Short mmCIF file of N, CA and C in Angstrom, two decimals:
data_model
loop_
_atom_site.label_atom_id
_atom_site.label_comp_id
_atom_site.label_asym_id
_atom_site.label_seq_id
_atom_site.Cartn_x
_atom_site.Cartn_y
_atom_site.Cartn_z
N UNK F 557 0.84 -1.19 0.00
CA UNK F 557 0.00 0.00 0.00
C UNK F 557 0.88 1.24 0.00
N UNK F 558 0.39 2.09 -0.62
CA UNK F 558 0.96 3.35 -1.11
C UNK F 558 0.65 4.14 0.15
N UNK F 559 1.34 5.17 1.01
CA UNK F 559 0.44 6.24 1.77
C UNK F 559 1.22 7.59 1.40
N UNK F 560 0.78 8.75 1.31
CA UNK F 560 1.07 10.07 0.31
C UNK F 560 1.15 11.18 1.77
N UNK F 561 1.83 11.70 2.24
CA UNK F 561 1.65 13.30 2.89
C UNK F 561 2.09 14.28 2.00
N UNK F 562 1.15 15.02 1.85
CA UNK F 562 1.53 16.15 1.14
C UNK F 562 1.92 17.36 1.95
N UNK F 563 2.74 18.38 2.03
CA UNK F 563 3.17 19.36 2.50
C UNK F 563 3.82 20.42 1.42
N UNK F 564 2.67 21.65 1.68
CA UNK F 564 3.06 22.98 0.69
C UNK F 564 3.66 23.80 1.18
N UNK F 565 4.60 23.89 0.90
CA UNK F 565 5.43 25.11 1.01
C UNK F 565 5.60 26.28 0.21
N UNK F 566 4.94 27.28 0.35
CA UNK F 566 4.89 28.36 -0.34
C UNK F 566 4.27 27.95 -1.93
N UNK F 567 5.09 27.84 -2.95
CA UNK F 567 4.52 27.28 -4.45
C UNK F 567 5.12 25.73 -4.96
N UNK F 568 5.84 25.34 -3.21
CA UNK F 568 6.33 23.70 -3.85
C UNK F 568 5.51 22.89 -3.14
N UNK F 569 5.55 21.97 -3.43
CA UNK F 569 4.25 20.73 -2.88
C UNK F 569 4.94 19.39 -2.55
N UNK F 570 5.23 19.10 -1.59
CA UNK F 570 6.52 17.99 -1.37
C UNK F 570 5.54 16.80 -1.15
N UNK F 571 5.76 16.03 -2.32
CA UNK F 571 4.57 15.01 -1.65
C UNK F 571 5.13 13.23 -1.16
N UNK F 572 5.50 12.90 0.17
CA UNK F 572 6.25 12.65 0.99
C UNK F 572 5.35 10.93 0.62
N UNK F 573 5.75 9.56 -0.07
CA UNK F 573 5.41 8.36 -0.33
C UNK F 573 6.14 7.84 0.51
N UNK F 574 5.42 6.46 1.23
CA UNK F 574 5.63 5.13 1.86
C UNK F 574 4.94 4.03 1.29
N UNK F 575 5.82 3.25 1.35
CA UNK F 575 5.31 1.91 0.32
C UNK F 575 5.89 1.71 -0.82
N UNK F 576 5.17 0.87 -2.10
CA UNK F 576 5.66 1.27 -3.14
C UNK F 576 5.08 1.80 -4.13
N UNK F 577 5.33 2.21 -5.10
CA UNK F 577 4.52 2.19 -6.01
C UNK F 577 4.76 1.87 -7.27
N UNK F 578 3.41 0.87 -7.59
CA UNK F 578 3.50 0.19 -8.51
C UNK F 578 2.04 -0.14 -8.86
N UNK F 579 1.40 -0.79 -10.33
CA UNK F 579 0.23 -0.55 -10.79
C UNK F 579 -0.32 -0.83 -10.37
N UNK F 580 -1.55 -0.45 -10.32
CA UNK F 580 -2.73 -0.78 -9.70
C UNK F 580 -3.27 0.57 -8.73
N UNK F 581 -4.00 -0.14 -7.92
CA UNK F 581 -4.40 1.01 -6.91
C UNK F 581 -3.23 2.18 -6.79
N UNK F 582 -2.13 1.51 -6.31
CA UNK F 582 -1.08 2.28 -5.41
C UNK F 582 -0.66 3.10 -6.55
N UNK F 583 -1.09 3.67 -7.54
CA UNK F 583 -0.41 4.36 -9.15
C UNK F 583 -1.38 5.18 -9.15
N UNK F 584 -2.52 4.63 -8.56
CA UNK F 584 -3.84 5.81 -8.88
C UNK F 584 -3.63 6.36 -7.63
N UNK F 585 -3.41 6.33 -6.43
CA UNK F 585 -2.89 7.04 -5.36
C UNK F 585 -2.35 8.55 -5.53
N UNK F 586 -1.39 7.95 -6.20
CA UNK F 586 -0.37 8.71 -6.49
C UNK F 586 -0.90 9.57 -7.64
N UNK F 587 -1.17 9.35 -8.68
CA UNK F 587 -1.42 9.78 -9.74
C UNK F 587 -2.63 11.01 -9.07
N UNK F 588 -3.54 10.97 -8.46
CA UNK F 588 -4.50 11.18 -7.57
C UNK F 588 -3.88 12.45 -6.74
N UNK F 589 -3.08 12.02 -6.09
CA UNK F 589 -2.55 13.29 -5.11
C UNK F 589 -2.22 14.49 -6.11
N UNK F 590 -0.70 14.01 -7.17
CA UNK F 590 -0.59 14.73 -7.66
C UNK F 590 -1.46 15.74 -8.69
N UNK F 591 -2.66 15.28 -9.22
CA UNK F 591 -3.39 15.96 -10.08
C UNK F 591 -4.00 17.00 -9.40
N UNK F 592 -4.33 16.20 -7.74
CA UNK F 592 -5.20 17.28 -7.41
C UNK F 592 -4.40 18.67 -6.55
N UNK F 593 -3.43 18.59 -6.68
CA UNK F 593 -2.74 19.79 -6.16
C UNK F 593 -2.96 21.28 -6.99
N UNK F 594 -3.57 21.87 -6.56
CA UNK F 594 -3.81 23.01 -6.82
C UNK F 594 -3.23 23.68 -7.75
N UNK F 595 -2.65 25.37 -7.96
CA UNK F 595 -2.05 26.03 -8.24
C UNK F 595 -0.51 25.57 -7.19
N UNK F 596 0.52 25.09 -8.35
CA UNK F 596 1.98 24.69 -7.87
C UNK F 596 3.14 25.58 -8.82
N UNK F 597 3.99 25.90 -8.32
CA UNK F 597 5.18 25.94 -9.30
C UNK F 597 6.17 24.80 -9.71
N UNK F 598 6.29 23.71 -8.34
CA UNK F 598 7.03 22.95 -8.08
C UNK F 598 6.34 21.19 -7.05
N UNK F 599 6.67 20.21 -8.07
CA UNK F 599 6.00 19.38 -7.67
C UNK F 599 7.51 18.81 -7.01
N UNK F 600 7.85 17.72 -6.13
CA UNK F 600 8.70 16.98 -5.83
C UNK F 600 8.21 15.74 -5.18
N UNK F 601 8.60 14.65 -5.73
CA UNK F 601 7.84 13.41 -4.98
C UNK F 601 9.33 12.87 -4.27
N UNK F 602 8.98 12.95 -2.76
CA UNK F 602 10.02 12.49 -2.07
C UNK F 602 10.14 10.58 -1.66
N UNK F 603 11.03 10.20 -2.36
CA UNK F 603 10.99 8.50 -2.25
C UNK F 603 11.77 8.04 -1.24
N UNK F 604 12.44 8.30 -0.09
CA UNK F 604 12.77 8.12 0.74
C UNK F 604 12.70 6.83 1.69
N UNK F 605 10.85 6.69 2.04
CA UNK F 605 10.19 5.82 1.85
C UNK F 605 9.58 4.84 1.11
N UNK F 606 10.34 4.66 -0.04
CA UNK F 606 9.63 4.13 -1.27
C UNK F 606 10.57 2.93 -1.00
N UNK F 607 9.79 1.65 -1.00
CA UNK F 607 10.34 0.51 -1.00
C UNK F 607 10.73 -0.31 -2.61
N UNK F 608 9.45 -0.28 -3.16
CA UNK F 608 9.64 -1.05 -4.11
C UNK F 608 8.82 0.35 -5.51
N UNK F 609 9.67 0.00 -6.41
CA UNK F 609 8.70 0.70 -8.18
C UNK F 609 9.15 -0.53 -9.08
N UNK F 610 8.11 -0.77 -9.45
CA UNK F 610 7.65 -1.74 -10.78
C UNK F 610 7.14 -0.93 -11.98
N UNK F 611 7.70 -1.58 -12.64
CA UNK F 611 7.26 -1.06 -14.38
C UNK F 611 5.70 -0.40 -14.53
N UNK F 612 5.22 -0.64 -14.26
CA UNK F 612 3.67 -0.03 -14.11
C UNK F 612 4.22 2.04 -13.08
N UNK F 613 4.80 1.27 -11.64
CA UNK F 613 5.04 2.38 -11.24
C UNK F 613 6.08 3.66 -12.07
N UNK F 614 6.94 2.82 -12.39
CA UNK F 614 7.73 3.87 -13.64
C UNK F 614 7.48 4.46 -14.35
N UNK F 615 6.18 4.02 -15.02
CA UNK F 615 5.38 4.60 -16.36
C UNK F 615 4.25 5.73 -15.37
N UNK F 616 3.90 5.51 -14.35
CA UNK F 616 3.12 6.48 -13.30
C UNK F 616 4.03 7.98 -13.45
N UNK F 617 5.36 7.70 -12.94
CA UNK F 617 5.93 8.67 -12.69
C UNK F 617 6.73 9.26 -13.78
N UNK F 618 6.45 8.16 -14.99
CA UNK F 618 6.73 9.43 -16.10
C UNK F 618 5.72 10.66 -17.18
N UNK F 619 4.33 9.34 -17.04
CA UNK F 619 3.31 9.93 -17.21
C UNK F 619 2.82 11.68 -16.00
N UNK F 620 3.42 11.45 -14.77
CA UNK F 620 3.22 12.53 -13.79
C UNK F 620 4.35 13.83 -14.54
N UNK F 621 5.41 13.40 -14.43
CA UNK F 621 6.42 14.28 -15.25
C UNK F 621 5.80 15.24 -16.44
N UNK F 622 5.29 14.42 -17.36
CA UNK F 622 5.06 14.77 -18.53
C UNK F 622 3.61 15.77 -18.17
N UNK F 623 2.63 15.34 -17.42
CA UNK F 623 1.71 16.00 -17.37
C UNK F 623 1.80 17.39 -16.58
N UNK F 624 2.76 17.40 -15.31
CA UNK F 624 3.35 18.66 -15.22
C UNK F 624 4.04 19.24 -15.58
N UNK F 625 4.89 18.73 -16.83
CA UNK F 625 5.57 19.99 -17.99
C UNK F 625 4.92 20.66 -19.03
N UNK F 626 3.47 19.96 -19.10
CA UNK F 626 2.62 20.17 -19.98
C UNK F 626 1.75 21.74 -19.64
N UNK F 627 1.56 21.22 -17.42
CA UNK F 627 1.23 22.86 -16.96
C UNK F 627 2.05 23.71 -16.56
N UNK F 628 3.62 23.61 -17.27
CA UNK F 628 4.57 24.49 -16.68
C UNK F 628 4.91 24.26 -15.40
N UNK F 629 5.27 22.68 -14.51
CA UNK F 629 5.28 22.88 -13.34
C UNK F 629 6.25 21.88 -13.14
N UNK F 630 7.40 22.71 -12.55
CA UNK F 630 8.40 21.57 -11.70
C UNK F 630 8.43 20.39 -11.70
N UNK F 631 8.81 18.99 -11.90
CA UNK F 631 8.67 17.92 -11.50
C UNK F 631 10.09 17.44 -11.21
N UNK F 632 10.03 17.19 -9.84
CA UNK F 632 11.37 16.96 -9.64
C UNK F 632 11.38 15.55 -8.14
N UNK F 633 12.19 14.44 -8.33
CA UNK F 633 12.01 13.27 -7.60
C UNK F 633 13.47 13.47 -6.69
N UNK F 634 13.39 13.07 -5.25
CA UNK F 634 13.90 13.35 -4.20
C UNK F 634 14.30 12.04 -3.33
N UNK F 635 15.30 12.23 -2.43
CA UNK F 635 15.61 11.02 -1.36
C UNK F 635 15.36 9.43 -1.99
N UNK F 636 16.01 9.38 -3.25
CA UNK F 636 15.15 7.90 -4.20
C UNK F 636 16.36 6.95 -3.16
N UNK F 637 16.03 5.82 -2.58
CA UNK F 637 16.43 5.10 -1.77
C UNK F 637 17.51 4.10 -2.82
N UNK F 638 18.10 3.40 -2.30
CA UNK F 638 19.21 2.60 -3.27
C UNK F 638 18.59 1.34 -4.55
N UNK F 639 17.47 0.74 -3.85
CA UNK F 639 16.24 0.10 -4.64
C UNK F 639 16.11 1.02 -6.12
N UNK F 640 15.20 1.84 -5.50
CA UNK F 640 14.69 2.97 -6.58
C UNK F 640 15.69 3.64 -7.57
N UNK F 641 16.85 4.12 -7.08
CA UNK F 641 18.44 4.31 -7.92
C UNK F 641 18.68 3.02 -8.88
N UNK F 642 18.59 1.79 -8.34
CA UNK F 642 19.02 0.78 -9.28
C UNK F 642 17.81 0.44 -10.89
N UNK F 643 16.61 0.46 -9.84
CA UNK F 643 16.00 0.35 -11.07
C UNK F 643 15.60 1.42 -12.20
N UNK F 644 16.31 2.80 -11.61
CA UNK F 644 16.33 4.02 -12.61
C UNK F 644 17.44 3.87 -13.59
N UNK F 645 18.44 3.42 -13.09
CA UNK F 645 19.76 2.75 -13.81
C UNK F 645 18.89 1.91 -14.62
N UNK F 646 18.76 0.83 -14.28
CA UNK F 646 18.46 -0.53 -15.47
C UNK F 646 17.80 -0.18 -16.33
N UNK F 647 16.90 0.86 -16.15
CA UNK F 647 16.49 1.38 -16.95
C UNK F 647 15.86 2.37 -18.07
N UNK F 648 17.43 2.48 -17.96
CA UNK F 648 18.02 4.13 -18.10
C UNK F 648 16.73 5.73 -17.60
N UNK F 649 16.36 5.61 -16.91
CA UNK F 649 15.46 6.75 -16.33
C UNK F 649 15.81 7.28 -15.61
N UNK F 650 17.17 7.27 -15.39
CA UNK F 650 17.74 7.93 -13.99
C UNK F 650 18.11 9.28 -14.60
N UNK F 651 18.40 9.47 -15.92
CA UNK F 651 19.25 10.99 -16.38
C UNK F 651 17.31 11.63 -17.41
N UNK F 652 16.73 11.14 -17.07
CA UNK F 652 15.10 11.19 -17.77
C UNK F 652 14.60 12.17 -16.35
N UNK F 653 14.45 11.96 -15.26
CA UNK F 653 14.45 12.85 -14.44
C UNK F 653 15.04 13.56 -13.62
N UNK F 654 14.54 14.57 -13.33
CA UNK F 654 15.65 15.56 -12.57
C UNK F 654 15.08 15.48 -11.03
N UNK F 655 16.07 15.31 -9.97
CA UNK F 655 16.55 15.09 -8.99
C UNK F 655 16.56 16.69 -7.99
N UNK F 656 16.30 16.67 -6.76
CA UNK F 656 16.30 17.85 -5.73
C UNK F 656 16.75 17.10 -5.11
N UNK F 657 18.41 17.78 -4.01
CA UNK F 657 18.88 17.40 -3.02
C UNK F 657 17.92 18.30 -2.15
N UNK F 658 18.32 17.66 -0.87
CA UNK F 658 17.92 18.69 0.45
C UNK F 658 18.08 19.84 0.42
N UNK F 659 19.74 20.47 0.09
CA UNK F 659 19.99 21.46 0.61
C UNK F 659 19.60 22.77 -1.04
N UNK F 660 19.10 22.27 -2.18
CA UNK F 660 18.55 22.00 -3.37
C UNK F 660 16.90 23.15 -3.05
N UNK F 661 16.43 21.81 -1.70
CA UNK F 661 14.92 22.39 -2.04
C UNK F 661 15.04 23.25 -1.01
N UNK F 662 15.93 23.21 0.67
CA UNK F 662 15.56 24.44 1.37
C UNK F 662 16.14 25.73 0.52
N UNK F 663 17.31 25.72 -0.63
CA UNK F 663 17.38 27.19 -0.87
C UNK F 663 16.15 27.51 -1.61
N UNK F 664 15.29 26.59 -2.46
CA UNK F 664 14.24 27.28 -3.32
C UNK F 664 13.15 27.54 -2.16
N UNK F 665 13.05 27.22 -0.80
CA UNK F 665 12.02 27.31 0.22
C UNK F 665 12.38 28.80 0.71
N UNK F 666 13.86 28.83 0.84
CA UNK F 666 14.38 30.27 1.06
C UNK F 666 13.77 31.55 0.49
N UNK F 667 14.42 30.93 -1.36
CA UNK F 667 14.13 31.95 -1.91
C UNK F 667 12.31 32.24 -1.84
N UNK F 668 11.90 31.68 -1.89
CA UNK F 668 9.92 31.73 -2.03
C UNK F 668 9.11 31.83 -0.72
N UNK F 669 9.89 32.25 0.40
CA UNK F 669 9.60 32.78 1.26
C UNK F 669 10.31 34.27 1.60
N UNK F 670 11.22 34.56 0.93
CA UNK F 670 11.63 35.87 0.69
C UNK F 670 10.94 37.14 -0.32
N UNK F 671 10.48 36.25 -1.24
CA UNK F 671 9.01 36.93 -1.85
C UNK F 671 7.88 37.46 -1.67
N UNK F 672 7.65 38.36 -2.04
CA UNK F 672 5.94 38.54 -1.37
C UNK F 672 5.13 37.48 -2.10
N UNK F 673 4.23 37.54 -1.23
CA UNK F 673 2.99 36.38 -1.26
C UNK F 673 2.26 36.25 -2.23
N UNK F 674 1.98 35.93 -3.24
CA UNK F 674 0.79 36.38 -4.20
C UNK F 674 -1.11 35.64 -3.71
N UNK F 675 -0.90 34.68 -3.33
CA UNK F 675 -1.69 34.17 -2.75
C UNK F 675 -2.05 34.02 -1.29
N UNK F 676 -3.86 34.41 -0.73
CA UNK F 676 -3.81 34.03 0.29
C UNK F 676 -3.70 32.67 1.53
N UNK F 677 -3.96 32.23 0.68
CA UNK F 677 -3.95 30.12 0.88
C UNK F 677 -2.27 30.17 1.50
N UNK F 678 -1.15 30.84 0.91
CA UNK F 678 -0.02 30.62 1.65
C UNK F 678 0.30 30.97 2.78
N UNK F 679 -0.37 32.01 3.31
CA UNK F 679 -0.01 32.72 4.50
C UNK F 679 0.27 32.32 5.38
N UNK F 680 -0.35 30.83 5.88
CA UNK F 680 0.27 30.20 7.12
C UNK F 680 1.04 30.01 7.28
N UNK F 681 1.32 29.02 6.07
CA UNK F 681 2.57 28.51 6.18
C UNK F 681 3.68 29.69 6.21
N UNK F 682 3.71 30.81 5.30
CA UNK F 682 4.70 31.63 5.50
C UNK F 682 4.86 32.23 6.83
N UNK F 683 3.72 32.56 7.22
CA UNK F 683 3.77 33.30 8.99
C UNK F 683 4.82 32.76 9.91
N UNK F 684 4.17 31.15 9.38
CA UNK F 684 5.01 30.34 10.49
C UNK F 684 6.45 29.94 10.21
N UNK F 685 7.26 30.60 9.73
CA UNK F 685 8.19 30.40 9.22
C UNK F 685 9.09 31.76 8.69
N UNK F 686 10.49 31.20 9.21
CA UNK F 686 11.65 32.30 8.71
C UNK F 686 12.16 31.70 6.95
N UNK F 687 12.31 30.55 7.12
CA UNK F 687 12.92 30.09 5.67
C UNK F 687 14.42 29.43 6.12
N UNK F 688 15.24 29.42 7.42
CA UNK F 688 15.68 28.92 8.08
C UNK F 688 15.76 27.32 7.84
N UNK F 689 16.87 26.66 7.85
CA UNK F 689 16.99 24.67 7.53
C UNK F 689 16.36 25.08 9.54
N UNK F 690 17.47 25.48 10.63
CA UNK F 690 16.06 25.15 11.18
C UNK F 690 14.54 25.38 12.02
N UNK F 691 14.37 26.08 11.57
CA UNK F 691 12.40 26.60 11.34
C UNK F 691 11.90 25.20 10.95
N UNK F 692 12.68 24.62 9.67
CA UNK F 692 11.65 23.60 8.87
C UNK F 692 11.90 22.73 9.75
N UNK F 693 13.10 22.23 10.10
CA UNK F 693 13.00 20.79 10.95
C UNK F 693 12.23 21.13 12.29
N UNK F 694 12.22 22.07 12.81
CA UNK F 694 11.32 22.06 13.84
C UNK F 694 9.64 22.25 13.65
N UNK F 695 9.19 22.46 12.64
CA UNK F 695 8.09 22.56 11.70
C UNK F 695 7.29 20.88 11.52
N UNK F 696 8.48 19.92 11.69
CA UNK F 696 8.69 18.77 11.08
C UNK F 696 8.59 18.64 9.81
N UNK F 697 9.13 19.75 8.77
CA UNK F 697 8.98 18.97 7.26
C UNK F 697 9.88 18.10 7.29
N UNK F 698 11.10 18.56 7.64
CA UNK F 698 12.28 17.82 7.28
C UNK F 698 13.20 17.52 8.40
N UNK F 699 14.20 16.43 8.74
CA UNK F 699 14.55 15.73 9.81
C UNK F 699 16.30 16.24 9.75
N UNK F 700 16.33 16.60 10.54
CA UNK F 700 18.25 16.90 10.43
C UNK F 700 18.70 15.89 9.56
N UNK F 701 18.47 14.30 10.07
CA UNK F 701 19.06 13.78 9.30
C UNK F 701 18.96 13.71 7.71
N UNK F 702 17.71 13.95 7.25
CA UNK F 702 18.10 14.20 5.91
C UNK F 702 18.94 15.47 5.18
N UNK F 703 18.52 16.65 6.48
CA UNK F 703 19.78 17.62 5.72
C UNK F 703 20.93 17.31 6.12
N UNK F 704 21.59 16.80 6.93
CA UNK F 704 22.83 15.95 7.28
C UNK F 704 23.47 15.31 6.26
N UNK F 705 22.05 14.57 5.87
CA UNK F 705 22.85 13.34 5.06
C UNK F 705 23.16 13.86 3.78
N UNK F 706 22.40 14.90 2.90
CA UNK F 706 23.11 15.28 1.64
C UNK F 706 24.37 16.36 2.01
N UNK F 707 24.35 16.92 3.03
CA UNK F 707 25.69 17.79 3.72
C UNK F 707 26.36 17.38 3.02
N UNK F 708 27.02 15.97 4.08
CA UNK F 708 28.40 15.01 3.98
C UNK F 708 28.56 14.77 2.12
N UNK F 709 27.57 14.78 1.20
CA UNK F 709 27.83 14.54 -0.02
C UNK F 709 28.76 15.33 -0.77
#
């Protein structure tokens, strides 16, 4: 089973998977979250948690790609676990999408909280927040250790 948290940050939409994904239900999940996200600049599906992608799931997440370049919108895949790396290798999809490190998405969180607002729907989140790596981990978007871990890279 697929499970999705989504978290917006200003005009990016980090949408945080456990499980795997692969066809069937767990593709329409996904497929599902992402459509229904609002007005975005920046989509990022964080795989971190992603155990397993099967050929069905591959074709999900290129079909997602394609349909947000179609509305002018970011698509960019994150924290892909060593599983998910291999089977982007085998088959060749690894240089097909583009990749956000950590320290990647807090500067674009930076910069888009240094902006004025255009929308009122953001305000919370901006209120509550300096744009600070840590504001967010104490926020809980993000865990030291993942900004840690692309640091040391």
């Amino acid at each position: 089973m697929l499970k999705i948290t989504v978290q917006k940050l200003g005009d990016i939409h980090v949408l945080r998977c456990h499980g795997r994904i692969v066809a069937g239900d767990t593709g329409s999940i996904l497929r599902n979250a992402v459509l229904s996200q609002g007005h975005t600049g920046m989509l990022v599906i964080d795989l971190a948690r992603v155990e397993r992608v099967d050929a069905g799931g591959l074709g999900i997440l290129l079909g997602l790609r394609e349909s947000a370049r179609s509305r002018a919108i970011m698509f960019k895949l994150m924290n892909a676990t060593k599983r998910v790396e291999e089977i982007l290798e085998l088959t060749h999809l690894r240089r097909v999408f583009e990749f956000c490190s950590v320290p990647e998405l807090f500067y674009l969180l930076h910069r888009a909280t240094s902006m004025p607002s255009c929308s009122a729907d953001q305000s919370d989140e901006n209120d509550s927040r300096n744009g600070s790596v840590e504001s967010y981990v104490k926020a809980g978007k993000f865990t030291t250790e993942e900004y840690a871990k692309d640091q040391v890279t």
